[in-house]
Short mmCIF file of C-alpha atoms and ligand atoms in Angstrom, two decimals:
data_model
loop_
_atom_site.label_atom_id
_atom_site.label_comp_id
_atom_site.label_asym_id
_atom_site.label_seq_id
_atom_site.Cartn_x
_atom_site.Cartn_y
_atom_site.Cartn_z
CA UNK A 1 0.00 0.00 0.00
CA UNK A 2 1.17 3.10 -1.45
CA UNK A 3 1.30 5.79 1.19
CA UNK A 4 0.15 9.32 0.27
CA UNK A 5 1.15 12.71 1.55
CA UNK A 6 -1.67 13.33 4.16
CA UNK A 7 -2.00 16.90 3.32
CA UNK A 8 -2.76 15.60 -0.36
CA UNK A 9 -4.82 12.64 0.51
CA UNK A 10 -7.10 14.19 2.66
CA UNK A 11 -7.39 17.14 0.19
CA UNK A 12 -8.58 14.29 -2.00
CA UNK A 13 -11.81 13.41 0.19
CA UNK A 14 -12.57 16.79 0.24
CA UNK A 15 -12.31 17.61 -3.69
CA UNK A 16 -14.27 13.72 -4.01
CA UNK A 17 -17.22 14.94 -2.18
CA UNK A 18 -17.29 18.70 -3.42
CA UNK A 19 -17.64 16.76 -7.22
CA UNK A 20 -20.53 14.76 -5.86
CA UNK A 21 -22.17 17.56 -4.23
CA UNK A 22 -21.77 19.92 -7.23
CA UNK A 23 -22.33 17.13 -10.32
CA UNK A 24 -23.62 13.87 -8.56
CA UNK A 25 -20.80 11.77 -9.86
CA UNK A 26 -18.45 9.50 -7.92
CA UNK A 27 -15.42 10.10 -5.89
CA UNK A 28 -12.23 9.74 -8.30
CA UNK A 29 -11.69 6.23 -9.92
CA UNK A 30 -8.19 6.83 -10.56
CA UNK A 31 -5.46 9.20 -8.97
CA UNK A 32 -1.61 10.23 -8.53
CA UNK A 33 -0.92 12.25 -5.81
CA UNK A 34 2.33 13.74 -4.75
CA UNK A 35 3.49 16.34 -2.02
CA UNK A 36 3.15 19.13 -4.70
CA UNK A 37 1.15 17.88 -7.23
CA UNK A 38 -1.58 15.94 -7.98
CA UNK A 39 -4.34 14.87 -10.39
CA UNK A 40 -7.66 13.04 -9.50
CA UNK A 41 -9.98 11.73 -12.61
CA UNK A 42 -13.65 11.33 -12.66
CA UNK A 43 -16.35 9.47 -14.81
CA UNK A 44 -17.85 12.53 -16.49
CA UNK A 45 -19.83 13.36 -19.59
CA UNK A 46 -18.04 16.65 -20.73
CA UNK A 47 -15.14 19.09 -19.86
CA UNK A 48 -15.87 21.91 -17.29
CA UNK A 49 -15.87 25.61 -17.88
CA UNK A 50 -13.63 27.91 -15.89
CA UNK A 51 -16.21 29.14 -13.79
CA UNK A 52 -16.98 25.63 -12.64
CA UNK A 53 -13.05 25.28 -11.77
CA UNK A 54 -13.19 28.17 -9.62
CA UNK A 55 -16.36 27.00 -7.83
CA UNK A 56 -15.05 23.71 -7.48
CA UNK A 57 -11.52 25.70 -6.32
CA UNK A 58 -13.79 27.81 -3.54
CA UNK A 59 -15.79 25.22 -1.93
CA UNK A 60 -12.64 23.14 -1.60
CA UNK A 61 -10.64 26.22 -0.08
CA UNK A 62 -13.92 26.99 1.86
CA UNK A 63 -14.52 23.64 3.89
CA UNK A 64 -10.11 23.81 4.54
CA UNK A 65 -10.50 26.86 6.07
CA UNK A 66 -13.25 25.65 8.24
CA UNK A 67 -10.90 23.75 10.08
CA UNK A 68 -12.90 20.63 10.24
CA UNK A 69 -11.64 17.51 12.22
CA UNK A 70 -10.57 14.20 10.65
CA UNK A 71 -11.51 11.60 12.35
CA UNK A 72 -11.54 8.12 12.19
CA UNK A 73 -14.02 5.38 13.75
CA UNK A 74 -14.03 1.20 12.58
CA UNK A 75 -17.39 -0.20 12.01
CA UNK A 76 -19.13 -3.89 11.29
CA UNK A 77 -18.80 -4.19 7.53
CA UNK A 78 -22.25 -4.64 7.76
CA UNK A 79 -22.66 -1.76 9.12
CA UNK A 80 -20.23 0.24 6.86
CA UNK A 81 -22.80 -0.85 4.15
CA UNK A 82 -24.94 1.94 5.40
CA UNK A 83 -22.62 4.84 5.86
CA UNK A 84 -20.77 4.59 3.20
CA UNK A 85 -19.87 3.10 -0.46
CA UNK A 86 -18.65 -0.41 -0.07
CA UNK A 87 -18.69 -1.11 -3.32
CA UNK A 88 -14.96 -1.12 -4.00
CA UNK A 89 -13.81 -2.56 -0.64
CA UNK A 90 -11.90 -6.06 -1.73
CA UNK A 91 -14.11 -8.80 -0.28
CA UNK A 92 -11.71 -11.07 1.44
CA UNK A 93 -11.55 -11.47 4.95
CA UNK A 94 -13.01 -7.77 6.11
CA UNK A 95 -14.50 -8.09 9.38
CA UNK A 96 -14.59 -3.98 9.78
CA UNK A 97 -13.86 -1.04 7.81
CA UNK A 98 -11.95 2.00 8.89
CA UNK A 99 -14.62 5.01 8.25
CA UNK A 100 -12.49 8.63 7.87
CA UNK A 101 -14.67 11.36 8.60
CA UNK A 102 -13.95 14.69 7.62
CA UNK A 103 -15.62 16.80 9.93
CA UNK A 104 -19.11 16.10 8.66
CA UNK A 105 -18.20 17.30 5.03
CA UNK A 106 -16.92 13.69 4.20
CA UNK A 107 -17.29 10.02 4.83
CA UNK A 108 -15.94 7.25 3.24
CA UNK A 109 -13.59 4.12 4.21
CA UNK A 110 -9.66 4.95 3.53
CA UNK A 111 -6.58 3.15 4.86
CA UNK A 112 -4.13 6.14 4.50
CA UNK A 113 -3.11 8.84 6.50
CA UNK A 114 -4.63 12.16 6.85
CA UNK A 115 -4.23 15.47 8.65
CA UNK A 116 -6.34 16.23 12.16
CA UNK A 117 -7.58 18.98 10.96
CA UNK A 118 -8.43 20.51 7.77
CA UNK A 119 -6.67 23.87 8.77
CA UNK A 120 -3.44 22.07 8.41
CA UNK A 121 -3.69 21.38 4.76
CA UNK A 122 -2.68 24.88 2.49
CA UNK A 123 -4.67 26.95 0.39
CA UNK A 124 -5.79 24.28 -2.84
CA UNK A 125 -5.42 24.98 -6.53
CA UNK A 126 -6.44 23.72 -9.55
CA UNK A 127 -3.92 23.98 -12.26
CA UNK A 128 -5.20 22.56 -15.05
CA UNK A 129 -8.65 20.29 -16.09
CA UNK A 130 -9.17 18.24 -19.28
CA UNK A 131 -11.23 15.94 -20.87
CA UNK A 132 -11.23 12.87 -22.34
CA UNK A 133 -13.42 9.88 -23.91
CA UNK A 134 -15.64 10.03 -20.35
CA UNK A 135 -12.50 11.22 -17.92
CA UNK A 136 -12.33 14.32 -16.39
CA UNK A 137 -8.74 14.99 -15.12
CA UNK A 138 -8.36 17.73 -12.35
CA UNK A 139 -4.96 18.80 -11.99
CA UNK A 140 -4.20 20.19 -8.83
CA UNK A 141 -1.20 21.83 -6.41
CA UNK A 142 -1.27 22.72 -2.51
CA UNK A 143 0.50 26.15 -1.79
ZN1 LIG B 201 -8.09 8.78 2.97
#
């Protein structure tokens, strides 16, 4: 297991649900994240316009500087089936799931490390978007 810079990864929960909340799609299928860079891509059915980056770039910003919490709790995995998306979880052997909260923005199950508090991250910025055959790719840097 691949572990990611918690500053980026839990910036990645936060940009996941801010794309569900703004276009109803699901958190990123596919990522690369590094300590300065990153890029996150999305099933999506067309590119978005600069005002949608910007949005997108304020809500993220927005919920950071609310210094929300990140918290962590393990549940049943038939529990988890209620809270969050199972539906990727491998199968084998899972007796509980670790649930990462972020403040009450966020929920899904992770494994990697995160920040305590959203405060901690940076200021988030979207460098560049594109689109391709269904993938939107949302480039992105922490200053
Ligand atoms: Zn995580």
């Amino acid at each position: 297991m691949k572990q990611y810079d918690p500053q980026m990864h839990t910036t990645e929960h936060i940009l996941n649900q801010t794309m569900i909340r703004m276009f109803g799609c699901d958190r990123s299928f596919s990522m690369h994240l590094e300590k300065k860079k990153s890029k996150c891509d999305y099933h999506f059915d067309r590119p978005l316009t600069r005002e949608e980056e910007q949005i997108i770039q304020d809500k993220v910003n927005r919920v950071i500087n609310l210094g929300l919490p990140v918290s962590e709790k393990y549940v049943d995995m038939s529990e988890a089936g209620h809270l969050v998306d199972t539906s990727r979880l491998p199968e084998q052997d899972i007796h509980s799931v670790r649930i990462v909260n972020v403040g009450d923005y966020d929920s899904c199950p992770c494994i990697g490390e995160h920040v305590d508090n959203t405060a901690d991250i940076g200021e988030f910025r979207i460098t560049t978007t594109s689109y391709e055959n269904g993938v939107l790719r949302i480039r992105f840097k922490i200053d």
